[in-house]
PDB file of C-alpha atoms in Angstrom:
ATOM      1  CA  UNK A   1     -12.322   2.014  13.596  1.00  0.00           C
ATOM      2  CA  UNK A   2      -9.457  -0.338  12.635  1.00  0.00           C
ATOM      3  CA  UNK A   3     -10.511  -2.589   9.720  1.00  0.00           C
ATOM      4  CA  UNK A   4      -8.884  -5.301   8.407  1.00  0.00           C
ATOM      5  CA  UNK A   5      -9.465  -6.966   5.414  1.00  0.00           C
ATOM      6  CA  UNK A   6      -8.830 -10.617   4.471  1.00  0.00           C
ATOM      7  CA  UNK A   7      -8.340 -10.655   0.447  1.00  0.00           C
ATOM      8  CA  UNK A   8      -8.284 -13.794  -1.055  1.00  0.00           C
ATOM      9  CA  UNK A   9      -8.065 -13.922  -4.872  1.00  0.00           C
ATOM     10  CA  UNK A  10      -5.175 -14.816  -7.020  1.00  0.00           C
ATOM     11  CA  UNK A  11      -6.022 -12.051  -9.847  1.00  0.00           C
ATOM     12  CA  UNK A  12      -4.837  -8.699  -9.117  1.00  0.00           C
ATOM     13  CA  UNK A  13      -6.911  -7.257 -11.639  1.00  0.00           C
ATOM     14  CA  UNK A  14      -9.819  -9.364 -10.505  1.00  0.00           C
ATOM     15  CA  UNK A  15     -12.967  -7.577 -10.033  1.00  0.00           C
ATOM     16  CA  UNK A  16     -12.883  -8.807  -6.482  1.00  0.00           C
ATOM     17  CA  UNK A  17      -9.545  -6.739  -6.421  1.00  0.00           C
ATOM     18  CA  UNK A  18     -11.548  -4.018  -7.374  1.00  0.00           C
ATOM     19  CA  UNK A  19     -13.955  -4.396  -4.325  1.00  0.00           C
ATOM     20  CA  UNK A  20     -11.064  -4.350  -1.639  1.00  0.00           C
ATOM     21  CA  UNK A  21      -9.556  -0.806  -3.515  1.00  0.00           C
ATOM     22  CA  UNK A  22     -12.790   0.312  -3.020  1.00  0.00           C
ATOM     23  CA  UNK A  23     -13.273  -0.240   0.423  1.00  0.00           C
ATOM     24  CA  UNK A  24     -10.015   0.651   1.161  1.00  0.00           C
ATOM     25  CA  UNK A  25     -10.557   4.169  -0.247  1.00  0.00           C
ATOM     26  CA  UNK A  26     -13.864   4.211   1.159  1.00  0.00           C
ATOM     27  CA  UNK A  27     -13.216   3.586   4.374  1.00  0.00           C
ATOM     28  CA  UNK A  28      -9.945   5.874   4.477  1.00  0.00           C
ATOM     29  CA  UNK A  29     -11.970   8.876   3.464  1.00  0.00           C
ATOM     30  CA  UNK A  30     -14.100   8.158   6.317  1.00  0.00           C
ATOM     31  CA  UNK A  31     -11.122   8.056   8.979  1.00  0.00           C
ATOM     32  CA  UNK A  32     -10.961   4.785   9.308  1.00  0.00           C
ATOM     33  CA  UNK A  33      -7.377   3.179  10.024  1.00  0.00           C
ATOM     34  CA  UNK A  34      -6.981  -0.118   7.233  1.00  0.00           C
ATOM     35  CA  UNK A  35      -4.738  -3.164   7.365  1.00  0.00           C
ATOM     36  CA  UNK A  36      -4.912  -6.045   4.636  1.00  0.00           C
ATOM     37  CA  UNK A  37      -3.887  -8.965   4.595  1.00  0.00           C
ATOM     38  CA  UNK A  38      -3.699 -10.326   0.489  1.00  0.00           C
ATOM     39  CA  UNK A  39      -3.209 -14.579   1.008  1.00  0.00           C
ATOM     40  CA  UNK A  40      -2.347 -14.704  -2.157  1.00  0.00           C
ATOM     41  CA  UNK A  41       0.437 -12.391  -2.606  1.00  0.00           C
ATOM     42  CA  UNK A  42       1.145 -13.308   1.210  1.00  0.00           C
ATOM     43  CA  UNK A  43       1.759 -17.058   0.087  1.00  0.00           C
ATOM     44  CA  UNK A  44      -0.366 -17.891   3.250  1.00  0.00           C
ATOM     45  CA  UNK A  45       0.106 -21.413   3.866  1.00  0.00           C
ATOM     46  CA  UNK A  46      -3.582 -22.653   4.656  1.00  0.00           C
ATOM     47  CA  UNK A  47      -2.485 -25.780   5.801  1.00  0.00           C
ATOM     48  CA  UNK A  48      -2.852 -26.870   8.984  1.00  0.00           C
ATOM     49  CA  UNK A  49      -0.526 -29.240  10.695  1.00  0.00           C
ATOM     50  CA  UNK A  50       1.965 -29.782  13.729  1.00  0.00           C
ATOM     51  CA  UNK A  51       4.271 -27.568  12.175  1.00  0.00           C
ATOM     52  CA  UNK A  52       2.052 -24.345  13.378  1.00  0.00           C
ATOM     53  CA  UNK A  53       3.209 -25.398  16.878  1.00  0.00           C
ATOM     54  CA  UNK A  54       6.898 -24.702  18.300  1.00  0.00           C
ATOM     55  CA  UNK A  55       6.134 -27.539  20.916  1.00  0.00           C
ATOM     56  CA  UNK A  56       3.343 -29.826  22.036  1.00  0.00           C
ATOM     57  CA  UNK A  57       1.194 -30.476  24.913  1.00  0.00           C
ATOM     58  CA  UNK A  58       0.520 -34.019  23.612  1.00  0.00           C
ATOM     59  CA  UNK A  59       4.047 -35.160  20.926  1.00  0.00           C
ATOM     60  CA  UNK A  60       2.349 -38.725  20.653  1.00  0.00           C
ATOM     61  CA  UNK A  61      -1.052 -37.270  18.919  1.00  0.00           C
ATOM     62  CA  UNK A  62      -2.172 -34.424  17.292  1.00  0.00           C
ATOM     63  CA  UNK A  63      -5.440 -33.306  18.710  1.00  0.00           C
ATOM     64  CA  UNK A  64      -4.748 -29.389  16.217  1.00  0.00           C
ATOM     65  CA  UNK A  65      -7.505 -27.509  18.806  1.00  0.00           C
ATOM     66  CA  UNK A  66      -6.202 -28.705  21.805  1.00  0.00           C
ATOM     67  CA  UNK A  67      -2.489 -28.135  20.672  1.00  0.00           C
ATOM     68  CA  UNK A  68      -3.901 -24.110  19.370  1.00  0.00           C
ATOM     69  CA  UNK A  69      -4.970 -24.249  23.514  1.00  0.00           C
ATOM     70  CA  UNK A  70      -1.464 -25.186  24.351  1.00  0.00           C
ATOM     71  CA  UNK A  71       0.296 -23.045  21.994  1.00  0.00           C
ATOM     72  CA  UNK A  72      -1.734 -20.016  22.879  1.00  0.00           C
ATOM     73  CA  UNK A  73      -1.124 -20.710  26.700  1.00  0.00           C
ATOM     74  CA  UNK A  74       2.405 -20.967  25.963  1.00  0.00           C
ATOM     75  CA  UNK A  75       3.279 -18.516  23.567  1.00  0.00           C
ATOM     76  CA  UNK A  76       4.865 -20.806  20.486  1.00  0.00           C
ATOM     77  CA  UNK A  77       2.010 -20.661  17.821  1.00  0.00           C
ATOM     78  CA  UNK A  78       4.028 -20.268  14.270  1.00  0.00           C
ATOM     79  CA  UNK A  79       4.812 -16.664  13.688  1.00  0.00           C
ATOM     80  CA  UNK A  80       2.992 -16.572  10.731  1.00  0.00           C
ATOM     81  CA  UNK A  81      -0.283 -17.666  12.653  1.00  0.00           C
ATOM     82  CA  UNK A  82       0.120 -15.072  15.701  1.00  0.00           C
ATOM     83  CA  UNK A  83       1.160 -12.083  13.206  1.00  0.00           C
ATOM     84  CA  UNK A  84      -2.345 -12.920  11.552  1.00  0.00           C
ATOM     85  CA  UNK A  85      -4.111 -13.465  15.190  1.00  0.00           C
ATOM     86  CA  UNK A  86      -2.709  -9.659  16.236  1.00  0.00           C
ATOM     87  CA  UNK A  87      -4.021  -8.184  12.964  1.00  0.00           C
ATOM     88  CA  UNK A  88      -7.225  -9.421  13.849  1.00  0.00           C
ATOM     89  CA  UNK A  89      -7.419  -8.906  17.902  1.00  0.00           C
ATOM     90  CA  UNK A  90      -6.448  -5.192  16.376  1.00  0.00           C
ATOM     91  CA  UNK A  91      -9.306  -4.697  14.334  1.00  0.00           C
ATOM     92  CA  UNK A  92     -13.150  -3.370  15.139  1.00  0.00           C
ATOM     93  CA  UNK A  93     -14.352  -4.831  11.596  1.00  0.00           C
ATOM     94  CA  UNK A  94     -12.567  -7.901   9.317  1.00  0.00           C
ATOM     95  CA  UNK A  95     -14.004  -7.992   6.249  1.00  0.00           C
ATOM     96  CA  UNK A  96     -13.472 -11.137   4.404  1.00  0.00           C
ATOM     97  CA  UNK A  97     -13.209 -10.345   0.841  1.00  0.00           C
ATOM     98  CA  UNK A  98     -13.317 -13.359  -1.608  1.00  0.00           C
ATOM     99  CA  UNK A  99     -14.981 -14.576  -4.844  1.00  0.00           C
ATOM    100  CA  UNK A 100     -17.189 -17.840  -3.764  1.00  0.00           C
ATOM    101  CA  UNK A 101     -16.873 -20.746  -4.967  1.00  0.00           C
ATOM    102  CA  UNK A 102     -18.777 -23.833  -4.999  1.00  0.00           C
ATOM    103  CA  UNK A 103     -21.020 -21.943  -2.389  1.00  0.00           C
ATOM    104  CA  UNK A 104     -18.492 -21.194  -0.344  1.00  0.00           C
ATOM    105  CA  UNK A 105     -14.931 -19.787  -0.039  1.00  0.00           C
ATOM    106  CA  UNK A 106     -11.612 -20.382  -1.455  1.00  0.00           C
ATOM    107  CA  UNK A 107      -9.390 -22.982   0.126  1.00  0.00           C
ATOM    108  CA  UNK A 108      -6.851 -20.067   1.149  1.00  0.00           C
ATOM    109  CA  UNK A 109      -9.306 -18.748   3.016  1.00  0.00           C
ATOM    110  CA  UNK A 110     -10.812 -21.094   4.624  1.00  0.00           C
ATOM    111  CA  UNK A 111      -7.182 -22.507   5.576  1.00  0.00           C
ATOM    112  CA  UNK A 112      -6.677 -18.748   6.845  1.00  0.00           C
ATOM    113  CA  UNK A 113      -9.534 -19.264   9.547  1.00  0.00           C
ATOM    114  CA  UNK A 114      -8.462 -23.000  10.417  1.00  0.00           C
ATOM    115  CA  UNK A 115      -4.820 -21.601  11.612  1.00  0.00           C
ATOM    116  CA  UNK A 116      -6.161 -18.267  12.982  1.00  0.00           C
ATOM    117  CA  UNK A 117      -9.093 -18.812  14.589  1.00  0.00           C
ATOM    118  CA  UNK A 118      -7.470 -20.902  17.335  1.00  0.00           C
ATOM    119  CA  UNK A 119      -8.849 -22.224  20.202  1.00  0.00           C
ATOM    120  CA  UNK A 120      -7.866 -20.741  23.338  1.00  0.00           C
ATOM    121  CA  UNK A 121      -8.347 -16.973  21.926  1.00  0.00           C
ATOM    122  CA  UNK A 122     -11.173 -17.190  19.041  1.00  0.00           C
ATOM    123  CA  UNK A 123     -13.430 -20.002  21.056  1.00  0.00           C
ATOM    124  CA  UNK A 124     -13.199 -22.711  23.421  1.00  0.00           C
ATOM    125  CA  UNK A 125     -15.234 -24.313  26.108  1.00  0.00           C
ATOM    126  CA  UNK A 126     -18.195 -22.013  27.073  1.00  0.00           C
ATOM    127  CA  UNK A 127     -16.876 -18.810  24.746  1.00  0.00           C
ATOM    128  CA  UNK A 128     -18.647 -18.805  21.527  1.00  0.00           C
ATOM    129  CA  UNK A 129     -21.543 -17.355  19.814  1.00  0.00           C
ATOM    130  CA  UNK A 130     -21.974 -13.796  22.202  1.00  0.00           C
ATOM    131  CA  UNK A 131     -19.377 -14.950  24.599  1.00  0.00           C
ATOM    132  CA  UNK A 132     -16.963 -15.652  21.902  1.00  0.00           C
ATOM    133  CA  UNK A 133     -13.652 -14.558  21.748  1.00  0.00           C
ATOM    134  CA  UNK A 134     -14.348 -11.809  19.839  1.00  0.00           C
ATOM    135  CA  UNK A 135     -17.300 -10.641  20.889  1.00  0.00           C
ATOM    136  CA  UNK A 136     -17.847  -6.674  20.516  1.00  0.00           C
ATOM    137  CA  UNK A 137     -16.409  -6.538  17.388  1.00  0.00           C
ATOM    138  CA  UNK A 138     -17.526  -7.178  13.881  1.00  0.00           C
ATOM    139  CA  UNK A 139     -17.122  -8.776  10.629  1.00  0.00           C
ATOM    140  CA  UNK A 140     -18.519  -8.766   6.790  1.00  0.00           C
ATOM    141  CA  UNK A 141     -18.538 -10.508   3.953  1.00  0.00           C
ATOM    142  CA  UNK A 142     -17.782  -9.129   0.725  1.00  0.00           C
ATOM    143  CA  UNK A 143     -17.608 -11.360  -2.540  1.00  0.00           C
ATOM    144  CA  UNK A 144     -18.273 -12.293  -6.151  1.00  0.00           C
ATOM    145  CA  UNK A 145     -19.632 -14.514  -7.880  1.00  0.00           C
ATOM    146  CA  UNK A 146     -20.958 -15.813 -11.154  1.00  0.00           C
ATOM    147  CA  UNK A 147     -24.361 -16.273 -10.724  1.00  0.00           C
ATOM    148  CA  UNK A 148     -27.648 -13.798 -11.141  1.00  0.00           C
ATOM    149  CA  UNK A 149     -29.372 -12.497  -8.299  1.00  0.00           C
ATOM    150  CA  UNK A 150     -32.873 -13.908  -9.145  1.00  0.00           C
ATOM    151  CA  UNK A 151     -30.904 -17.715  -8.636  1.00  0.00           C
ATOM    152  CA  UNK A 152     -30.838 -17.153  -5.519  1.00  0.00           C
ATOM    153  CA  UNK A 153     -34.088 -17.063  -2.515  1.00  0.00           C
ATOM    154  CA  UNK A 154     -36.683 -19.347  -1.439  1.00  0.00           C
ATOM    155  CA  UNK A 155     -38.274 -21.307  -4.722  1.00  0.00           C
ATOM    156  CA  UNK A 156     -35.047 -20.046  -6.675  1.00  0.00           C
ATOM    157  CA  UNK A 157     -32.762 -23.148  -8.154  1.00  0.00           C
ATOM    158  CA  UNK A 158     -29.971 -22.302  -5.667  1.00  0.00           C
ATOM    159  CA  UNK A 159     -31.941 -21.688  -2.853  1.00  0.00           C
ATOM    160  CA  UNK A 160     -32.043 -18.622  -0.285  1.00  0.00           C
ATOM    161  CA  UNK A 161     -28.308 -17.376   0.079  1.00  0.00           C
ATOM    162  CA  UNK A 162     -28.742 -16.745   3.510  1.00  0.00           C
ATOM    163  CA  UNK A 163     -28.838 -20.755   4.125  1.00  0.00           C
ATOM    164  CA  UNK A 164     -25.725 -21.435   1.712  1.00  0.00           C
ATOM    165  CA  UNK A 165     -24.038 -18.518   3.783  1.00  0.00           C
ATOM    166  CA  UNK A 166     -24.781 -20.207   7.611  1.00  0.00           C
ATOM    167  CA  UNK A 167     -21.368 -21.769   7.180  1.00  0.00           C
ATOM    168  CA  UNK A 168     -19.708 -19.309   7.173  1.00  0.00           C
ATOM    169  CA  UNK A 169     -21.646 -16.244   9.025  1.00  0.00           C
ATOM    170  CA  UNK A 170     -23.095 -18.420  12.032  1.00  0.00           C
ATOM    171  CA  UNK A 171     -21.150 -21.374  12.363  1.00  0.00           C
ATOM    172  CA  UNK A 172     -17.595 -19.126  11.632  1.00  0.00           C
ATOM    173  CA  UNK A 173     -17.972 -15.627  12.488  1.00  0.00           C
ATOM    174  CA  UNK A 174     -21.106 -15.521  14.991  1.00  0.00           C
ATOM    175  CA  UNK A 175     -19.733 -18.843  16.269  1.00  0.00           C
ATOM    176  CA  UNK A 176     -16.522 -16.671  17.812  1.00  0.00           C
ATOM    177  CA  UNK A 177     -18.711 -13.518  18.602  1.00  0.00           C
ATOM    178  CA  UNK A 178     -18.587 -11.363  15.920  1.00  0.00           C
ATOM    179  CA  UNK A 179     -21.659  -9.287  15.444  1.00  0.00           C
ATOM    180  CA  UNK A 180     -21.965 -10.176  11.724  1.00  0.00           C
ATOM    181  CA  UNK A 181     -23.112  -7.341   9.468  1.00  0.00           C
ATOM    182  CA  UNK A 182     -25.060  -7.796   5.962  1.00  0.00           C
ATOM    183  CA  UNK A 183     -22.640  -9.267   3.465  1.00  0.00           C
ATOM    184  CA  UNK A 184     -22.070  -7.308  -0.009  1.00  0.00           C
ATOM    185  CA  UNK A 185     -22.807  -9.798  -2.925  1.00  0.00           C
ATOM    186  CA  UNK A 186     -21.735  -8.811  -6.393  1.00  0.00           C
ATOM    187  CA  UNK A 187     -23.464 -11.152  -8.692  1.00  0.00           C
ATOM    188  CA  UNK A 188     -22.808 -12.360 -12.415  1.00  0.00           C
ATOM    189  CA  UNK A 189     -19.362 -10.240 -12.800  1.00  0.00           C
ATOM    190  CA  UNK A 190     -17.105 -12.314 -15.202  1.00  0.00           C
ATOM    191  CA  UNK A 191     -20.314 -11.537 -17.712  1.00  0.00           C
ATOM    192  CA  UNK A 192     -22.096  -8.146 -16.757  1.00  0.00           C
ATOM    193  CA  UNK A 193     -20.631  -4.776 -18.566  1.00  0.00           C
ATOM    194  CA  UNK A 194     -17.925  -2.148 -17.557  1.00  0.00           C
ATOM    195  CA  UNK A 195     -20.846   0.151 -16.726  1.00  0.00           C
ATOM    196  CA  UNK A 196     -22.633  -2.376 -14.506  1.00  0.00           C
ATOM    197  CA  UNK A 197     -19.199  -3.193 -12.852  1.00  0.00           C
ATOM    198  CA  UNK A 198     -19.157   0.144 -11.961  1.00  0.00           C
ATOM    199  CA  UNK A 199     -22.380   0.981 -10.596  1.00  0.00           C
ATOM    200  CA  UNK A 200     -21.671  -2.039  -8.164  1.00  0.00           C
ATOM    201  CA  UNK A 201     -18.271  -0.316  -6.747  1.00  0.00           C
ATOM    202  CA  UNK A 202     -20.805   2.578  -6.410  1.00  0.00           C
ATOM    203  CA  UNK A 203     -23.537   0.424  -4.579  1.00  0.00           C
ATOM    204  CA  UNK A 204     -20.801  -1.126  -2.569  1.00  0.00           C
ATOM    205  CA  UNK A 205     -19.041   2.583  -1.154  1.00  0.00           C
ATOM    206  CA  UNK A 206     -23.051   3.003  -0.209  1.00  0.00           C
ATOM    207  CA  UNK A 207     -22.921   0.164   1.395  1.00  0.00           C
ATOM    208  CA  UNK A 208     -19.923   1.115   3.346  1.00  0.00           C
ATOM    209  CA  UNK A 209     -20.730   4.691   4.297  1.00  0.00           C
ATOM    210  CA  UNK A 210     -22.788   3.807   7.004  1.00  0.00           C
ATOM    211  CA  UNK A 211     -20.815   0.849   7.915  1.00  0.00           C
ATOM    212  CA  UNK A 212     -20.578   2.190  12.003  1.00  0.00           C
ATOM    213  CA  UNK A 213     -24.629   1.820  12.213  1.00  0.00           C
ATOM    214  CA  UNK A 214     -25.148  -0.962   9.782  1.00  0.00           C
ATOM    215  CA  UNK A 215     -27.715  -3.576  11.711  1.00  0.00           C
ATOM    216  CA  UNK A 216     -26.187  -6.661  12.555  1.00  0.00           C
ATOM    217  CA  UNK A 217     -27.798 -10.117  11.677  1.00  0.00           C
ATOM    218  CA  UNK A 218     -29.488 -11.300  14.182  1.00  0.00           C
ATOM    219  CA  UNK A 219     -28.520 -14.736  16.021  1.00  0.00           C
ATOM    220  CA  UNK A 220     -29.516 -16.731  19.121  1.00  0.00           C
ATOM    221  CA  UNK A 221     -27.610 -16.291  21.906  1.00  0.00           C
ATOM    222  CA  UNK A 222     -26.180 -18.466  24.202  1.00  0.00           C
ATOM    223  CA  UNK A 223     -28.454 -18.158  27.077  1.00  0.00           C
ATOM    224  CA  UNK A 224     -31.276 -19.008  24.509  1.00  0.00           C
ATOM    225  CA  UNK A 225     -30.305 -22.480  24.888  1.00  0.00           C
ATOM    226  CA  UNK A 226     -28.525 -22.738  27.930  1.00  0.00           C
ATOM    227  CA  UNK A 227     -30.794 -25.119  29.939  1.00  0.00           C
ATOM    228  CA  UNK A 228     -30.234 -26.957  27.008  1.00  0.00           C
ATOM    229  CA  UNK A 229     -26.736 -26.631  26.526  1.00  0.00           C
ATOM    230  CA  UNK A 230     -25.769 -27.033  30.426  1.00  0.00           C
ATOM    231  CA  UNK A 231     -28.600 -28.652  31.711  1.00  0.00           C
ATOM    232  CA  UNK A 232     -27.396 -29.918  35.429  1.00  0.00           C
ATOM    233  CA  UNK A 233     -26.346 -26.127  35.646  1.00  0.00           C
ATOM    234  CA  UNK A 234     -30.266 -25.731  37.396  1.00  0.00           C
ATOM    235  CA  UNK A 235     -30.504 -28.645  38.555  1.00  0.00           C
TER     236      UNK A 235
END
């Protein structure tokens, strides 16, 4: 497969950093052809703005998805966007590698899918969920994070981390077809030992080795709802 990771953390000796070495290795022993893309050391600008366009459709108001429609159709997205759109139209998995923050991901990141995952190529009118843009391919989430596992799930004081993930792994990457695969969570890192730090790079190669026949999380599909969606469609 082609893989290509997203790697957003500013510390290069961040344990996070230590989880995209790892897959990389991983996944090169395995045959697998990697690409990354580090924001950080990228200086990704995760701002988006009217500058990502080399012209309009509209000069008098800035509707961003429509303009990503126009840009796309046209061929003048910023080359910084449509380098980062190739990497990823490349790639069988993305693997978005991160340490979460305030239940979520960094603003780099989430700046990285704003400019990206344009309209036009990612989603747009009736292509999302499994007729997304990217449907056939896949995507994971890999991250840290400070908290303990046993925070985390239904009665726990942060609640079930599959709901505090739906952000991001159904409304982002199922949303534009992915077929989203179980996310690798390392928990409590900035306060667990060396030893523990390393039997989690072990855990996470295991998790890898299999990636090709991983299960994918399971979402509705579009034509679940689509007398709801499009009802005159029957009619």
């Amino acid at each position: 497969m082609n893989i290509l990771i997203i790697h957003a953390h500013p510390e290069p000796q961040s344990f996070c950093t230590a989880l995209k070495n790892t897959a990389i290795e991983e996944l090169q022993k395995q045959g697998h052809q990697i690409e990354v893309s580090d924001l950080y050391a990228m200086n990704f600008n995760p701002v988006a703005s009217a500058a990502d366009f080399a012209e309009r459709g509209n000069a008098d108001y800035l509707n961003y998805a429509l303009e990503q429609r126009h840009a796309c159709q046209q061929k003048v997205l910023a080359h910084d966007i449509q380098t980062e759109v190739e990497k990823v139209q490349k790639a069988d998995l993305l693997i978005l590698n991160f340490p979460m923050y305030w239940m979520s991901m960094p603003a780099l990141l989430k700046g990285w899918i704003d400019r990206v995952f344009v309209s036009g190529i990612f989603y747009g009118g009736k292509r999302f969920y499994n007729h997304g843009g990217m449907t056939g391919k896949k995507a994971m989430l890999s991250f840290t994070l400070g908290g303990r596992d046993h925070m985390f799930g239904e009665g726990a004081i942060h609640g079930s981390m599959d709901n505090i993930l739906i952000p991001i792994q159904r409304g982002t990457l199922a949303y534009v077809g992915y077929d989203v695969l179980p996310p690798f969570i390392a928990y409590h890192v900035p306060y667990i030992s060396q030893e523990a730090r390393e039997q989690i790079l072990l855990d996470y190669r295991q998790h890898l080795h299999n990636i090709e026949n991983l299960p994918a999380i399971v979402f509705p599909t579009l034509e679940q709802f689509d007398d709801k969606l499009y009802p005159l469609k029957n009619a």
